[in-house]
GROMACS .gro file of N, CA and C in nm:
model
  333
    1UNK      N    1  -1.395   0.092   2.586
    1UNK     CA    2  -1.524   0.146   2.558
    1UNK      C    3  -1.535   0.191   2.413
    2UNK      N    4  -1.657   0.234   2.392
    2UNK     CA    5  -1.690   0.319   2.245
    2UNK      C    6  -1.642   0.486   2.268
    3UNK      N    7  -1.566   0.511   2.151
    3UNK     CA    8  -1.564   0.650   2.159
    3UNK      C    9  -1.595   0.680   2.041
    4UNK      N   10  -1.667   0.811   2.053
    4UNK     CA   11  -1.661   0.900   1.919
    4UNK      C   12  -1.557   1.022   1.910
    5UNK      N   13  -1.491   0.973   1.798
    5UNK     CA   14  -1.374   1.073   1.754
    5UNK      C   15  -1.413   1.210   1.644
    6UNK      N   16  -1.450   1.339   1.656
    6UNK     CA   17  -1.455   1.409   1.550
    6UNK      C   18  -1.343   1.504   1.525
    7UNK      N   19  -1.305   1.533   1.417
    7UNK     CA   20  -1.223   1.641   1.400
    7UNK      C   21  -1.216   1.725   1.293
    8UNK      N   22  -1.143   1.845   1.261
    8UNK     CA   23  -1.187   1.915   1.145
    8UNK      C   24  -1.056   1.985   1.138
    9UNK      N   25  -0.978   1.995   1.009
    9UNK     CA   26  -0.870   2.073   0.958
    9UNK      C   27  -0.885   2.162   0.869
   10UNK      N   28  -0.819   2.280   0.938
   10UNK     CA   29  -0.831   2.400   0.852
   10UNK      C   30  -0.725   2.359   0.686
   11UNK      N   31  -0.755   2.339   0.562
   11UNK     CA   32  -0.665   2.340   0.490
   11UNK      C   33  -0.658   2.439   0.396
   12UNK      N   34  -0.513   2.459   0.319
   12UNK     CA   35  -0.492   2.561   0.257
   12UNK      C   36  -0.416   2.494   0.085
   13UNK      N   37  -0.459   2.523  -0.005
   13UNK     CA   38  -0.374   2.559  -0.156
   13UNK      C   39  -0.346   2.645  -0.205
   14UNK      N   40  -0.168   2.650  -0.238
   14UNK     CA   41  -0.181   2.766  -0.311
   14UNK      C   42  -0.127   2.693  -0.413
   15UNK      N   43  -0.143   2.624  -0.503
   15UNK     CA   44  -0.125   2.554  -0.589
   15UNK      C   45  -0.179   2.604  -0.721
   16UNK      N   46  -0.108   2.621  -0.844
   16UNK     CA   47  -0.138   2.661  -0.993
   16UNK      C   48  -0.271   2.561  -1.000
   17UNK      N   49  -0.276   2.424  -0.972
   17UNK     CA   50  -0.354   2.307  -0.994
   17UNK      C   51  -0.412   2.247  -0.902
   18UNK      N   52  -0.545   2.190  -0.970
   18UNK     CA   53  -0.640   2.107  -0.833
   18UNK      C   54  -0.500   2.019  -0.744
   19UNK      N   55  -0.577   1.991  -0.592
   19UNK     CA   56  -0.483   1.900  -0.522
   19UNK      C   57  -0.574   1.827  -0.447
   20UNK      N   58  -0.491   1.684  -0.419
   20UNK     CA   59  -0.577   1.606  -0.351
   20UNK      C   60  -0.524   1.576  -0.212
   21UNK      N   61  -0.592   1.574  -0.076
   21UNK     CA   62  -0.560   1.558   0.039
   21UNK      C   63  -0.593   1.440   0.065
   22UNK      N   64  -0.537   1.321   0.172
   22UNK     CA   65  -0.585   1.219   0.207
   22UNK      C   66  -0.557   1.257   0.395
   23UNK      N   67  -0.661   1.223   0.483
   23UNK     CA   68  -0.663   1.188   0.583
   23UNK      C   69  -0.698   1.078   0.610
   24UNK      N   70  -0.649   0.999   0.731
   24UNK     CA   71  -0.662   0.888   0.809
   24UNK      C   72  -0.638   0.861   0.935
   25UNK      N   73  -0.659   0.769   0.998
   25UNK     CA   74  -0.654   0.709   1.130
   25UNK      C   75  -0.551   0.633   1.181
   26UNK      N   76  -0.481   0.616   1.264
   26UNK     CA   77  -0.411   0.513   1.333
   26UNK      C   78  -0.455   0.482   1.449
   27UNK      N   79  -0.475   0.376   1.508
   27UNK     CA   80  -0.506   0.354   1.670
   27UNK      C   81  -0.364   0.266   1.729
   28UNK      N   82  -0.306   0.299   1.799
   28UNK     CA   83  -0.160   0.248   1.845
   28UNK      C   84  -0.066   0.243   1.749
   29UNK      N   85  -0.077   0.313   1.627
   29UNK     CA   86   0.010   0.330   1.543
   29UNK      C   87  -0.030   0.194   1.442
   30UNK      N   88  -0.140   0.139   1.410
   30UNK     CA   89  -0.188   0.088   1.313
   30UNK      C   90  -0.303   0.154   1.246
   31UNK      N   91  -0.268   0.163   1.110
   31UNK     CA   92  -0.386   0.241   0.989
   31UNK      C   93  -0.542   0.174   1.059
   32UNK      N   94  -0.629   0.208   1.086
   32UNK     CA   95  -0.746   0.178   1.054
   32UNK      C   96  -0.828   0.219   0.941
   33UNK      N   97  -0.845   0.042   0.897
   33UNK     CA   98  -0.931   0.022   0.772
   33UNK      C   99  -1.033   0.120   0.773
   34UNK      N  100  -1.047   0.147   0.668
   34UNK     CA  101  -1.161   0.241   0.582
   34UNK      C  102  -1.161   0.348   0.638
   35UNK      N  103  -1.053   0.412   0.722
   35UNK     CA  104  -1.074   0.552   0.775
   35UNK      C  105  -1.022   0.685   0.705
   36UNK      N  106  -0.954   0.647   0.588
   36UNK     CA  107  -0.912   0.751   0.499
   36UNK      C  108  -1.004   0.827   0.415
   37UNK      N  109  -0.967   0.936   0.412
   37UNK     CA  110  -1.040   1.072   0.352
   37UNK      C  111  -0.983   1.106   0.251
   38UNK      N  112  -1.067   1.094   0.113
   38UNK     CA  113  -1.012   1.211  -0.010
   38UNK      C  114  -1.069   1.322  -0.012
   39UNK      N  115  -0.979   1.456  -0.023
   39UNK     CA  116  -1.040   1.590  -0.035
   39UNK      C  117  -0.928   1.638  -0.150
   40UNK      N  118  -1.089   1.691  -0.197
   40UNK     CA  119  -1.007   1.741  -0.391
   40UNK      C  120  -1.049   1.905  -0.350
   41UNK      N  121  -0.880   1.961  -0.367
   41UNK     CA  122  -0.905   2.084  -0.338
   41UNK      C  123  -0.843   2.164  -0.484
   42UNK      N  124  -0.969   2.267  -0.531
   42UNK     CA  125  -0.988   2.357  -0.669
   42UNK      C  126  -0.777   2.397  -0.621
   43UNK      N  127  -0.738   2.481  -0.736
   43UNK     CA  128  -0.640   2.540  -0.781
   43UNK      C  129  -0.646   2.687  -0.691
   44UNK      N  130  -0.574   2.755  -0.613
   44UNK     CA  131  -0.549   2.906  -0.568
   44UNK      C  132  -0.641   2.983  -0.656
   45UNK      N  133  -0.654   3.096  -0.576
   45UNK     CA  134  -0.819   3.136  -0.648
   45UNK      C  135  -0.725   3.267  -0.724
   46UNK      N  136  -0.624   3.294  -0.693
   46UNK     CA  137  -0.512   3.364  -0.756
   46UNK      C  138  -0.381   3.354  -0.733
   47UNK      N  139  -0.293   3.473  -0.797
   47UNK     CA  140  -0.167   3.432  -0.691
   47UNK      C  141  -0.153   3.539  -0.580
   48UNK      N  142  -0.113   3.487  -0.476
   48UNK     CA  143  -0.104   3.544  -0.330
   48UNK      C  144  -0.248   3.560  -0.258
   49UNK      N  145  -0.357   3.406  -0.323
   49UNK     CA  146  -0.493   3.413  -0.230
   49UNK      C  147  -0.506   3.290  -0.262
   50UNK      N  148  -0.469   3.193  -0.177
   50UNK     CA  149  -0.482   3.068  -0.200
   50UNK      C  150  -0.636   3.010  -0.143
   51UNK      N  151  -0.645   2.890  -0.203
   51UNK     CA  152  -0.768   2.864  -0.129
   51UNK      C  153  -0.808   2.777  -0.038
   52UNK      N  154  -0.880   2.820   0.067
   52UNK     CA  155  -0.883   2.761   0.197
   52UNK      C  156  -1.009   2.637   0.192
   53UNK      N  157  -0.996   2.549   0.313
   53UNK     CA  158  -1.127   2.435   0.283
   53UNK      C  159  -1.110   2.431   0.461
   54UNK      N  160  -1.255   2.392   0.540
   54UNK     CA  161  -1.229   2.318   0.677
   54UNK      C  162  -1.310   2.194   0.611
   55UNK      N  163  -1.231   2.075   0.683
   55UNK     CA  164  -1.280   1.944   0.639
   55UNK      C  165  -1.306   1.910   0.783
   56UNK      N  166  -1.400   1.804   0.789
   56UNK     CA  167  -1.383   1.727   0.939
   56UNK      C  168  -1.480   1.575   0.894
   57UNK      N  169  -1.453   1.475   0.997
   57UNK     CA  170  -1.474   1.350   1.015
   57UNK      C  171  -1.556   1.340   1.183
   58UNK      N  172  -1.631   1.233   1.139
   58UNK     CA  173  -1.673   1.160   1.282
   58UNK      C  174  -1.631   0.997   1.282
   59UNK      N  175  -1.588   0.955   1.378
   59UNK     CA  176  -1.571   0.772   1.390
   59UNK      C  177  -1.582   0.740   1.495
   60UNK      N  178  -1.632   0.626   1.523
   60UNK     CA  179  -1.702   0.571   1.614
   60UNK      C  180  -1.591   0.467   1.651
   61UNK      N  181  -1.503   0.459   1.771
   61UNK     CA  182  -1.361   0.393   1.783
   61UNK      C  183  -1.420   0.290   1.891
   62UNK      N  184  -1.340   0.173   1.885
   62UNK     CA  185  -1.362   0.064   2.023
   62UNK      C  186  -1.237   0.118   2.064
   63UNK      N  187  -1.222   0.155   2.169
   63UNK     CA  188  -1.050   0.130   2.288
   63UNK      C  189  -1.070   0.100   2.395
   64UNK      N  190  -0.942   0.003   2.407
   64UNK     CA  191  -0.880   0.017   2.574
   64UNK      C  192  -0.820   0.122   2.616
   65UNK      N  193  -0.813   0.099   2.731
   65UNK     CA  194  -0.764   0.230   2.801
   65UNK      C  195  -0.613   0.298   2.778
   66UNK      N  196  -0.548   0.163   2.768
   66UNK     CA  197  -0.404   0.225   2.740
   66UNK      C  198  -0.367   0.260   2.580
   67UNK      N  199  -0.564   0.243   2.482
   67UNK     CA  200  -0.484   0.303   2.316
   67UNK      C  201  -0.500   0.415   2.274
   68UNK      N  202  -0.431   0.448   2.189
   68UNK     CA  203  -0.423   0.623   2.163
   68UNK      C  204  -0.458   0.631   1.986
   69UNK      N  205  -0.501   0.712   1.940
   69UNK     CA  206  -0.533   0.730   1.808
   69UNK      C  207  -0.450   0.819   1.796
   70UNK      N  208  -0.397   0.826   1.653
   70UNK     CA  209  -0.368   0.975   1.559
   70UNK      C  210  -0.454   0.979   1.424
   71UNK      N  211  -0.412   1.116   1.416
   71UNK     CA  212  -0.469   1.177   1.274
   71UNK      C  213  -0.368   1.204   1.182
   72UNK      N  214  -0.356   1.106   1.102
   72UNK     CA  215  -0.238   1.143   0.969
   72UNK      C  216  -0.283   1.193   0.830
   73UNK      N  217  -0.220   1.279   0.758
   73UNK     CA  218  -0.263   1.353   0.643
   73UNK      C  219  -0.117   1.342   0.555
   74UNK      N  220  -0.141   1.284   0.439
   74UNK     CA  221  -0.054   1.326   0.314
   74UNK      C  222  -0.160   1.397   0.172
   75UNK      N  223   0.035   1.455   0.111
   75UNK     CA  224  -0.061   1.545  -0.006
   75UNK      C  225   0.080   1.508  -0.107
   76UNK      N  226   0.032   1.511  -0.234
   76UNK     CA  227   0.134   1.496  -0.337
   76UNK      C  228   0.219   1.657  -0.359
   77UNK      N  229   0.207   1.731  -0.264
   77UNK     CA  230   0.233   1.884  -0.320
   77UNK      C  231   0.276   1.936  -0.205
   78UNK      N  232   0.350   2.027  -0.201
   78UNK     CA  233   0.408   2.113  -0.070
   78UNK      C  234   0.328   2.241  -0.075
   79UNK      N  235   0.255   2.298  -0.162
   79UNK     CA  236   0.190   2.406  -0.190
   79UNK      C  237   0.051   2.376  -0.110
   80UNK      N  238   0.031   2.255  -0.029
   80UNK     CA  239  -0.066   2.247   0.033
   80UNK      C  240  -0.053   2.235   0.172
   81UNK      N  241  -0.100   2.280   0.319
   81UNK     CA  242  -0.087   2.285   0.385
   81UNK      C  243  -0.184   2.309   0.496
   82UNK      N  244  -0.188   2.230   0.615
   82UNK     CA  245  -0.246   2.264   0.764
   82UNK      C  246  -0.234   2.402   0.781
   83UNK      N  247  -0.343   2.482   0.780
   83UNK     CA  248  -0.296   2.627   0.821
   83UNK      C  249  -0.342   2.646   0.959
   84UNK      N  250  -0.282   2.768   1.040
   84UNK     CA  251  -0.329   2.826   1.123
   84UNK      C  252  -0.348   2.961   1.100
   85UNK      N  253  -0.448   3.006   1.125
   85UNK     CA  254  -0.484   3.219   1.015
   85UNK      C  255  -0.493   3.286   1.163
   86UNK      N  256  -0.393   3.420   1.182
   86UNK     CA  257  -0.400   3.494   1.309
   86UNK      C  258  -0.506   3.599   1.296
   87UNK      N  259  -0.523   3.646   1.385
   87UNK     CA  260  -0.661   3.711   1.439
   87UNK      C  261  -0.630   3.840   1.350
   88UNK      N  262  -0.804   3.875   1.278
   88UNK     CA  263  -0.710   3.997   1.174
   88UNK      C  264  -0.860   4.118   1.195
   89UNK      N  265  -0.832   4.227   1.140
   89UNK     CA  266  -0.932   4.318   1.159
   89UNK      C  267  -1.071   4.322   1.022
   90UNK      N  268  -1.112   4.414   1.079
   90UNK     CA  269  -1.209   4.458   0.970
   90UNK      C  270  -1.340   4.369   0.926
   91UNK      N  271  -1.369   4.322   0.927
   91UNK     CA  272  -1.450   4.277   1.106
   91UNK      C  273  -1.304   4.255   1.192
   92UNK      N  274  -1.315   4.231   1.291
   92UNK     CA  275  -1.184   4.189   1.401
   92UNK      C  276  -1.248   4.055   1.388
   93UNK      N  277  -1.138   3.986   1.368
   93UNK     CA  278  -1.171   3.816   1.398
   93UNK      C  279  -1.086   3.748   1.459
   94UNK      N  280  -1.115   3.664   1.525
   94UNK     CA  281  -1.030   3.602   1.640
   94UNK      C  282  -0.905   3.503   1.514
   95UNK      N  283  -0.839   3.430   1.571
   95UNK     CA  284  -0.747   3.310   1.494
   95UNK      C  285  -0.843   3.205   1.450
   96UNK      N  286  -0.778   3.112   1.370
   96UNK     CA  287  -0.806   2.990   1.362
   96UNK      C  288  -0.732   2.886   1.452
   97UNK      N  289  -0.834   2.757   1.465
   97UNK     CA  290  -0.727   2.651   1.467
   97UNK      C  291  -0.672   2.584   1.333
   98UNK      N  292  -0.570   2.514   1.356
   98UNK     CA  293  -0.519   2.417   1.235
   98UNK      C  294  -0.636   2.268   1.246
   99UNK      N  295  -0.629   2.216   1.395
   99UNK     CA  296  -0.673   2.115   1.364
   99UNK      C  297  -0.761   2.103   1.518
  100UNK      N  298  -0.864   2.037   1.523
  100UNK     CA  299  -0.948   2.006   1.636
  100UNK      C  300  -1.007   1.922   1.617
  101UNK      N  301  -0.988   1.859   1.719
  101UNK     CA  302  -1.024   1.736   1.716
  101UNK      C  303  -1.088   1.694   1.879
  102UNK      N  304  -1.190   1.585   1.884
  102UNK     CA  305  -1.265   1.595   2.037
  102UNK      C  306  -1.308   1.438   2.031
  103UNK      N  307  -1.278   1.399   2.126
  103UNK     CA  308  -1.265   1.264   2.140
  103UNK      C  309  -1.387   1.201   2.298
  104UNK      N  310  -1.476   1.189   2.252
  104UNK     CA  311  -1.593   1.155   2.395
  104UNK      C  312  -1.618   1.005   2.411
  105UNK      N  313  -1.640   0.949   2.543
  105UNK     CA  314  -1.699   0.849   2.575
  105UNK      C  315  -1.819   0.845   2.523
  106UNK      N  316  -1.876   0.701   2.473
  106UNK     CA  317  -2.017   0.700   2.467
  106UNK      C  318  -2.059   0.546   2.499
  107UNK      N  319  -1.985   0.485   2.512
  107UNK     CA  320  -2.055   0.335   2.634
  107UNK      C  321  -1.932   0.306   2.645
  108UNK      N  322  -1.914   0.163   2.743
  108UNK     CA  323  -1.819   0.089   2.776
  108UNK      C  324  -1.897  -0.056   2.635
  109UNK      N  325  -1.784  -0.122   2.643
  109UNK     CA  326  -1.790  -0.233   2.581
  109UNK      C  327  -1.885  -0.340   2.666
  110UNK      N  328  -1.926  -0.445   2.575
  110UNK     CA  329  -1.994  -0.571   2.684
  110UNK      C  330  -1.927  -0.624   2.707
  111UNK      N  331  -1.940  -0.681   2.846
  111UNK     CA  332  -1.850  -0.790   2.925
  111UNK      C  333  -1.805  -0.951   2.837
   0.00000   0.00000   0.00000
C-alpha cells in the first residue's frame, strides 16, 4: 500500500561553528532516492547553551507488507547530536522526545 511517513528530530549543537545535518531514508536497507535532508545548524549560542533545532519530514512510501523503513542521520562533527531534554521546572515542562516518527496507511496499491 501507500504510506505516509512523518517524523521530526529534536537536534542539538554545541559547536564553536555552523554544522550541517543530513537525514535520509532506507526502505529494506536501501537509500531512497531524493529522500535526504540538509539542515544548516547556526554555531552554540554560547558556551554551555548550545543550540537546539526540531526538524521533521513527510514521504509518501509504496510498501509491501514484509518492508520496513529507517531513518538515518550523519553529521561531520560529534558536537552535534539527537537530544533527548528531561522534564525541568519553572514553568514545569514535561521531557522531550529525540525522535518521532508516525507511519499511517493511506490506500492499498492497484491491482
Amino acid at each position: 500500500g501507500i504510506y505516509n511517513l512523518q517524523f521530526s528530530v529534536q537536534l542539538e549543537s554545541s559547536s564553536n561553528a555552523p554544522q550541517d545535518v543530513f537525514i535520509w531514508l532506507k526502505q529494506n536497507g536501501v537509500d531512497i532516492v531524493g529522500s535526504t535532508g540538509k539542515v544548516g545548524l547556526p554555531a552554540r549560542k554560547s558556551p554551555g547553551d548550545p543550540f537546539h533545532s526540531i526538524v521533521g519530514w513527510n514521504y509518501f512510501l509504496s510498501m509491501a507488507a514484509s518492508d520496513y523503513v529507517e531513518i538515518y542521520w550523519s553529521v561531520p562533527n560529534t558536537a552535534v547530536s539527537i537530544q533527548h531534554l528531561a522534564a525541568s521546572g519553572t514553568p514545569t515542562k514535561p521531557s522531550t522526545q529525540s525522535v518521532v516518527a508516525t507511519l499511517s496507511f493511506v490506500s492499498a496499491l492497484p491491482p
